[in-house]
PDB file of C-alpha atoms in Angstrom:
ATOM      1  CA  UNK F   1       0.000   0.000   0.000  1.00  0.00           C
ATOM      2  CA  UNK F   2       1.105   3.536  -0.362  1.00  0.00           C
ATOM      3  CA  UNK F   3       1.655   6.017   1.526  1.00  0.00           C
ATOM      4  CA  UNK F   4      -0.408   9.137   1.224  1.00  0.00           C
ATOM      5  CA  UNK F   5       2.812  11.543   1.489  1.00  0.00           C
ATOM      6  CA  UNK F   6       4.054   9.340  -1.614  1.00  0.00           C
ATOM      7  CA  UNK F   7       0.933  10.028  -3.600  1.00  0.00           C
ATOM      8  CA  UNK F   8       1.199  13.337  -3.024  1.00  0.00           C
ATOM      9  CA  UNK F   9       4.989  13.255  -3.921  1.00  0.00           C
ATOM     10  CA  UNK F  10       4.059  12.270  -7.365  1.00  0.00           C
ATOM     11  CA  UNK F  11       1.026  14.465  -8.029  1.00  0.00           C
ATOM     12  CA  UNK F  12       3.717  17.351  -6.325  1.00  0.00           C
ATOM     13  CA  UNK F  13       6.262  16.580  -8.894  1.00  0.00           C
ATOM     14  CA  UNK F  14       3.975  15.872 -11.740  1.00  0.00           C
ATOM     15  CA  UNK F  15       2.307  18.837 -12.201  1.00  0.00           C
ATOM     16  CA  UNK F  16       5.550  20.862 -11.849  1.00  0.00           C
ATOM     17  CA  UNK F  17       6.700  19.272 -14.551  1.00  0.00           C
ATOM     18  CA  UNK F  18       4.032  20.288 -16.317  1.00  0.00           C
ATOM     19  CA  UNK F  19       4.053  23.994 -15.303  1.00  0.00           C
ATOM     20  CA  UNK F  20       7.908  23.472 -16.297  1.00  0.00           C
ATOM     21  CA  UNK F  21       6.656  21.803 -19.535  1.00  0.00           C
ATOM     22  CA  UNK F  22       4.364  24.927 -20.682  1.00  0.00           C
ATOM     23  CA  UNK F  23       7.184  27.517 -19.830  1.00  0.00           C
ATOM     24  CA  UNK F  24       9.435  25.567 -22.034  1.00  0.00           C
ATOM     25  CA  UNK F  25       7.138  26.169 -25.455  1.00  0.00           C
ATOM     26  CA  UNK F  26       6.444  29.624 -24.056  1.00  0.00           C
ATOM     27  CA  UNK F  27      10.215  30.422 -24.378  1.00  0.00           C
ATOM     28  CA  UNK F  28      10.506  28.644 -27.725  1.00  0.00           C
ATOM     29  CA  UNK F  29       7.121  30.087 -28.820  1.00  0.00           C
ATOM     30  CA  UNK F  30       8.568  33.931 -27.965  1.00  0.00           C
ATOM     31  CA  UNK F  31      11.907  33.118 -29.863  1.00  0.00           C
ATOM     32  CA  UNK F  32       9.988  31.248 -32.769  1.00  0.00           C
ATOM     33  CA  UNK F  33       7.273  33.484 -32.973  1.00  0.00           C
ATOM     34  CA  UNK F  34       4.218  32.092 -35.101  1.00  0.00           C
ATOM     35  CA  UNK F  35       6.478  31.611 -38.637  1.00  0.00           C
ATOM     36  CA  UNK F  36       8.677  29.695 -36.939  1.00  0.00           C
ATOM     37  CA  UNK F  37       9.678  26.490 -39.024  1.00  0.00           C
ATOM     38  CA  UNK F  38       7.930  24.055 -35.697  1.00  0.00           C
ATOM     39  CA  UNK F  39       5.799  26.813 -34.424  1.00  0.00           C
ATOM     40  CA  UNK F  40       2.230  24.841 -35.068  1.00  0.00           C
ATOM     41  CA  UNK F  41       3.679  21.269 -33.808  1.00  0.00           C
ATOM     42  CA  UNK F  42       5.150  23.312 -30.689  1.00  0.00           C
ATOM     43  CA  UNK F  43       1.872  25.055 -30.202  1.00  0.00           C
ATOM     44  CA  UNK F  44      -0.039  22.049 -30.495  1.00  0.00           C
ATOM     45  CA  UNK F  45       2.275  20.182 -27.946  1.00  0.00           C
ATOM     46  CA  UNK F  46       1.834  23.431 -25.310  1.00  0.00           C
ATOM     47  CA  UNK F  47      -1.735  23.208 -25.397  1.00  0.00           C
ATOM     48  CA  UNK F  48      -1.555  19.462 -24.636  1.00  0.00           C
ATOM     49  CA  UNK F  49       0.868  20.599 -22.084  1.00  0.00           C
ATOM     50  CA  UNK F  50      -1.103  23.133 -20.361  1.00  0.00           C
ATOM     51  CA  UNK F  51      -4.407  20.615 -20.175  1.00  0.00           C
ATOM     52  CA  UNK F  52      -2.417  18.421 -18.481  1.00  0.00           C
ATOM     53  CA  UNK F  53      -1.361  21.049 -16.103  1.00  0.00           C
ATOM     54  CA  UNK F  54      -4.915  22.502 -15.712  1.00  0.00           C
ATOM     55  CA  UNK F  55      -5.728  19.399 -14.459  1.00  0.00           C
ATOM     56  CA  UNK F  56      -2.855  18.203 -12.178  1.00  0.00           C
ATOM     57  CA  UNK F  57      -3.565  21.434 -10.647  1.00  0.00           C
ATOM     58  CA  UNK F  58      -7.279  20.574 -10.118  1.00  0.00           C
ATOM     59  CA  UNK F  59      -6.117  17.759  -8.597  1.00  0.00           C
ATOM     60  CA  UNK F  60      -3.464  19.530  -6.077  1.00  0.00           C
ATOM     61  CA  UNK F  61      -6.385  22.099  -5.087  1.00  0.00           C
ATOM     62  CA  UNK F  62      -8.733  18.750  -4.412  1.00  0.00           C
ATOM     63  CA  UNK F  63      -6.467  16.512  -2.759  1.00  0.00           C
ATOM     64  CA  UNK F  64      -4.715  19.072  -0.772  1.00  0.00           C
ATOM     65  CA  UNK F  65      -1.538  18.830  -2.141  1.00  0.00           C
ATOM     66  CA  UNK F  66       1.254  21.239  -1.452  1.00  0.00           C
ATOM     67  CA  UNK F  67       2.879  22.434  -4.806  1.00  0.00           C
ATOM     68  CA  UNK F  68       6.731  22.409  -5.271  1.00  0.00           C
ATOM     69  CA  UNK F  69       8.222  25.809  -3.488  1.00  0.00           C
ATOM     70  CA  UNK F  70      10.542  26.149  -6.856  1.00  0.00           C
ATOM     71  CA  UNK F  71       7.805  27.136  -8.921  1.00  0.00           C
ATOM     72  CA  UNK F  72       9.244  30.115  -9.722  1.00  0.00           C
ATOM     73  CA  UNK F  73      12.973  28.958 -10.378  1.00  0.00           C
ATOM     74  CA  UNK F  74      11.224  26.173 -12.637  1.00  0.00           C
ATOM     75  CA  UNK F  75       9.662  28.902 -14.177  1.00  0.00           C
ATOM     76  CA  UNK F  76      12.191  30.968 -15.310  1.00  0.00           C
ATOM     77  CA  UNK F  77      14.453  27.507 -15.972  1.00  0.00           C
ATOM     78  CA  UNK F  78      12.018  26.422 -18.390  1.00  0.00           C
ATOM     79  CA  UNK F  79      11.285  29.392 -20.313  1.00  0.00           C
ATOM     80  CA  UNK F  80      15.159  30.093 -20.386  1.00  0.00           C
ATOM     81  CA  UNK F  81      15.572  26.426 -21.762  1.00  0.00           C
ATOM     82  CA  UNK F  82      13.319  27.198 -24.171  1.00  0.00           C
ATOM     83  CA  UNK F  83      13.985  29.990 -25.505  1.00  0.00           C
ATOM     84  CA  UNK F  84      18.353  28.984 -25.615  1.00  0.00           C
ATOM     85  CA  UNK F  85      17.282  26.128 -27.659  1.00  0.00           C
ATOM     86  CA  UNK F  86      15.299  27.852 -29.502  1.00  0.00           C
ATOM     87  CA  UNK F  87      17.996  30.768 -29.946  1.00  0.00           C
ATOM     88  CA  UNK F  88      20.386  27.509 -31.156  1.00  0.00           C
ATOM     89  CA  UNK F  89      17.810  26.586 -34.546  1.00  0.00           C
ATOM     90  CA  UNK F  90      14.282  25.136 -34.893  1.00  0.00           C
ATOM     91  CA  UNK F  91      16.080  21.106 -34.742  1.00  0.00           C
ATOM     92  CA  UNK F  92      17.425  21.937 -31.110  1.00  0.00           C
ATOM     93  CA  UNK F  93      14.215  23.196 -29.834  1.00  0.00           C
ATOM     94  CA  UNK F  94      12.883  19.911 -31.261  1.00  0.00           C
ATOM     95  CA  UNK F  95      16.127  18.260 -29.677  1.00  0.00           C
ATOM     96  CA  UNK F  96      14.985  20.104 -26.257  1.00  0.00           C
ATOM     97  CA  UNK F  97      11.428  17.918 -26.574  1.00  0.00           C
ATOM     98  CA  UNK F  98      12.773  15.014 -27.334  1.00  0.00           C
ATOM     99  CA  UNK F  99      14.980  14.877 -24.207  1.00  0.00           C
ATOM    100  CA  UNK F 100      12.795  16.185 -21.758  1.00  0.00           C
ATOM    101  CA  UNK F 101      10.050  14.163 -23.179  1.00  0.00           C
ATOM    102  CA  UNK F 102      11.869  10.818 -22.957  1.00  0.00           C
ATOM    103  CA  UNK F 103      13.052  11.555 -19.321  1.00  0.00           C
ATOM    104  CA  UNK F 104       9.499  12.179 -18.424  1.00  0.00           C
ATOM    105  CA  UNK F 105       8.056   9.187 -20.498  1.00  0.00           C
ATOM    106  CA  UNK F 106      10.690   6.924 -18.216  1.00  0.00           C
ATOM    107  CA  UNK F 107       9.209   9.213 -15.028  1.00  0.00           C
ATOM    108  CA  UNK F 108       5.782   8.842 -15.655  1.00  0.00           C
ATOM    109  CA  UNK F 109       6.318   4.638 -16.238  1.00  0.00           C
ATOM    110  CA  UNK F 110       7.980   4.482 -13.079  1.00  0.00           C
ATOM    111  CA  UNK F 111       5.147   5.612 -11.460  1.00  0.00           C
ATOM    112  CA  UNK F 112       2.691   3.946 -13.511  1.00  0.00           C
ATOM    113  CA  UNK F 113       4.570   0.841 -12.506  1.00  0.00           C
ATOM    114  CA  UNK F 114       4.290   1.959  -8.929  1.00  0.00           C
ATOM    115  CA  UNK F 115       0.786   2.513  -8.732  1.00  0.00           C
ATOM    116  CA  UNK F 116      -0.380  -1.033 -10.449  1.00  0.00           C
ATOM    117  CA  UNK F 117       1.662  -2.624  -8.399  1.00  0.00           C
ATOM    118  CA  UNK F 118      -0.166  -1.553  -5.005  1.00  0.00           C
ATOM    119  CA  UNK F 119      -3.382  -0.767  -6.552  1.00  0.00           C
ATOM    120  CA  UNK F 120      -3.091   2.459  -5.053  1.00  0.00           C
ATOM    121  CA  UNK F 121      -4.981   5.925  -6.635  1.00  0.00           C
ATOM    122  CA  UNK F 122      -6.077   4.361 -10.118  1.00  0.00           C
ATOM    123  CA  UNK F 123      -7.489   8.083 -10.678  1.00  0.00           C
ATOM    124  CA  UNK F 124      -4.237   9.020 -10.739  1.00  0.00           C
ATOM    125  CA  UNK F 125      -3.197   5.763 -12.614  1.00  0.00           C
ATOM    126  CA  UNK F 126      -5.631   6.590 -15.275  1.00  0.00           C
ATOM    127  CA  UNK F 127      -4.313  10.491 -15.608  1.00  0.00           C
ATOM    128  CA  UNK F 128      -0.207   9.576 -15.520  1.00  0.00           C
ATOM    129  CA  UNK F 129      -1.311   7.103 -18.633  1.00  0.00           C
ATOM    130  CA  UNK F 130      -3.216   9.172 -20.749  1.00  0.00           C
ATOM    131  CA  UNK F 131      -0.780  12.375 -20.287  1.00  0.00           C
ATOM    132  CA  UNK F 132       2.681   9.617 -20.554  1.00  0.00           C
ATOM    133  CA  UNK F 133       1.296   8.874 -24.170  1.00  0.00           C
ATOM    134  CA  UNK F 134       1.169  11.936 -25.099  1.00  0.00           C
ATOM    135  CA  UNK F 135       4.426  12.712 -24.354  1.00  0.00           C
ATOM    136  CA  UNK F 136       5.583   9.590 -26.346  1.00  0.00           C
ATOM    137  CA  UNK F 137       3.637  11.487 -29.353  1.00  0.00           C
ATOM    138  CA  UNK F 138       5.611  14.740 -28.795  1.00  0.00           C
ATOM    139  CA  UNK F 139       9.198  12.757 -28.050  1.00  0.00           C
ATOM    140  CA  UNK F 140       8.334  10.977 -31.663  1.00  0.00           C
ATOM    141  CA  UNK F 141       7.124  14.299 -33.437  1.00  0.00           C
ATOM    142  CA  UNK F 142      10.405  16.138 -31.985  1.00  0.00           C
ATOM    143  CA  UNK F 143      12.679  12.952 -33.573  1.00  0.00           C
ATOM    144  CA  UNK F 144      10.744  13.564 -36.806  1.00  0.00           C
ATOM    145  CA  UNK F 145      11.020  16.963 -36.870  1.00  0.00           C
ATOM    146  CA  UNK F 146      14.993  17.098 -36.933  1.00  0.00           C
ATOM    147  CA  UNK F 147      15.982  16.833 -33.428  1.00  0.00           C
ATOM    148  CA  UNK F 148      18.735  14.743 -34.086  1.00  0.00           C
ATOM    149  CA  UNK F 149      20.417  17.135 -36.628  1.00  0.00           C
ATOM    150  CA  UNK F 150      20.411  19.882 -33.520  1.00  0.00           C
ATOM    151  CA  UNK F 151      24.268  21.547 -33.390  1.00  0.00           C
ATOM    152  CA  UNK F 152      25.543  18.878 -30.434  1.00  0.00           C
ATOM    153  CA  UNK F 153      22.636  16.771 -30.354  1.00  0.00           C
ATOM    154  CA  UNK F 154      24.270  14.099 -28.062  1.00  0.00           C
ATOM    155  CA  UNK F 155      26.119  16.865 -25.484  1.00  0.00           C
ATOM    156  CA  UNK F 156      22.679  18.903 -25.869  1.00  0.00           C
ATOM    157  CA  UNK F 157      20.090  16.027 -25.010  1.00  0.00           C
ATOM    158  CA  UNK F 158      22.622  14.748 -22.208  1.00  0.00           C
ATOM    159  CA  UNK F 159      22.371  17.973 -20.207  1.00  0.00           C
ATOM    160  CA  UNK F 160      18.640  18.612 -21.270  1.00  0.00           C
ATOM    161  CA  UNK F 161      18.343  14.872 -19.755  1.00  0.00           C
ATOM    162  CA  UNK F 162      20.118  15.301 -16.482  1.00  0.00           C
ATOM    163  CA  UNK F 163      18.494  18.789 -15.778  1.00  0.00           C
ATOM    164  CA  UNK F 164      15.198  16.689 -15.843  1.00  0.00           C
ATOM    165  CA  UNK F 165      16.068  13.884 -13.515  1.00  0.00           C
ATOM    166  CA  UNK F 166      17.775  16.565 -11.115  1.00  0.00           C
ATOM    167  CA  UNK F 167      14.294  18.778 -11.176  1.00  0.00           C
ATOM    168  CA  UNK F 168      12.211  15.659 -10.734  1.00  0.00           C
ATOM    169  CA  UNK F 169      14.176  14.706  -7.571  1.00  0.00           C
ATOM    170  CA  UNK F 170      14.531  18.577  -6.328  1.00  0.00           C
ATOM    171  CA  UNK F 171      10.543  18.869  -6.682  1.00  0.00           C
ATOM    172  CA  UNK F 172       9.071  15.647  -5.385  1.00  0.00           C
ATOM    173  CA  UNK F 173      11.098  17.023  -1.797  1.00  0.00           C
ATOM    174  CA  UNK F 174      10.695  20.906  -1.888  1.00  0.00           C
TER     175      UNK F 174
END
């Protein structure tokens, strides 16, 4: 069985990576603008984002849940990621996706795995499914869309990688 203060760890984390999620395409969308040669796919990826934000916040404001004290630095992280990759070319914003999408795709299965195993919060089980296959649609859609041509794509995703599993470890504590 799980503990409540771990359910609320992942619904904590979650929906800071969301937030962190729609400040990314906000910086890409404000370097981009709307001619920008990814600006539909990006803009079609932050609305997904923002839905899925919308409602882990619903469910913070139901359950309780206290939300990660770093909003703000995970604010300004994510729109400065966004908009530096964007600044690099239109394939490392896409390179940007694909690496933060993949690190959350492995994030959101651990969980998944986590929560079938004990049975525990299949509300949650249900939302951390739907929104994890969307992100495998935007980590695919960033791959076709040139993120491996990005300047440095290996040394780029690495970091982009890394920054996600240190913010997902930061934010399920603070």
């Amino acid at each position: 069985m799980m503990k409540q203060d771990e359910l609320h760890r992942m619904i904590r984390v979650d929906q800071a990576g969301e937030f962190g999620a729609t400040r990314i395409y906000e910086g890409q969308l404000a370097v981009m603008g709307d001619r920008g040669p990814h600006s539909a796919e990006i803009r079609h990826m932050a609305a997904q984002e923002e839905g899925h934000r919308e409602r882990f916040d619903a469910m913070l404001a139901k359950r309780g849940v206290r939300p990660t004290a770093l909003h703000p630095l995970w604010s300004a992280a994510g729109y400065a990621l966004g908009a530096g990759t964007a600044l690099l070319g239109p394939e490392a914003a896409m390179a940007c996706t694909a690496a933060v999408e993949e690190e959350i795709d492995k994030h959101y299965s651990e969980q998944l795995d986590k929560l079938q195993e004990t049975g525990a919060d299949p509300e949650l089980a249900e939302m951390i499914a739907e929104f994890r296959e969307d992100e495998r649609e935007h980590h695919a859609a960033a791959l076709e869309h040139g993120a491996e041509s990005a300047p440095a794509y290996p040394l780029l995703s690495g970091a982009i990688k890394l920054g996600c599993r240190i913010a997902i470890k930061v934010s399920e504590r603070v």
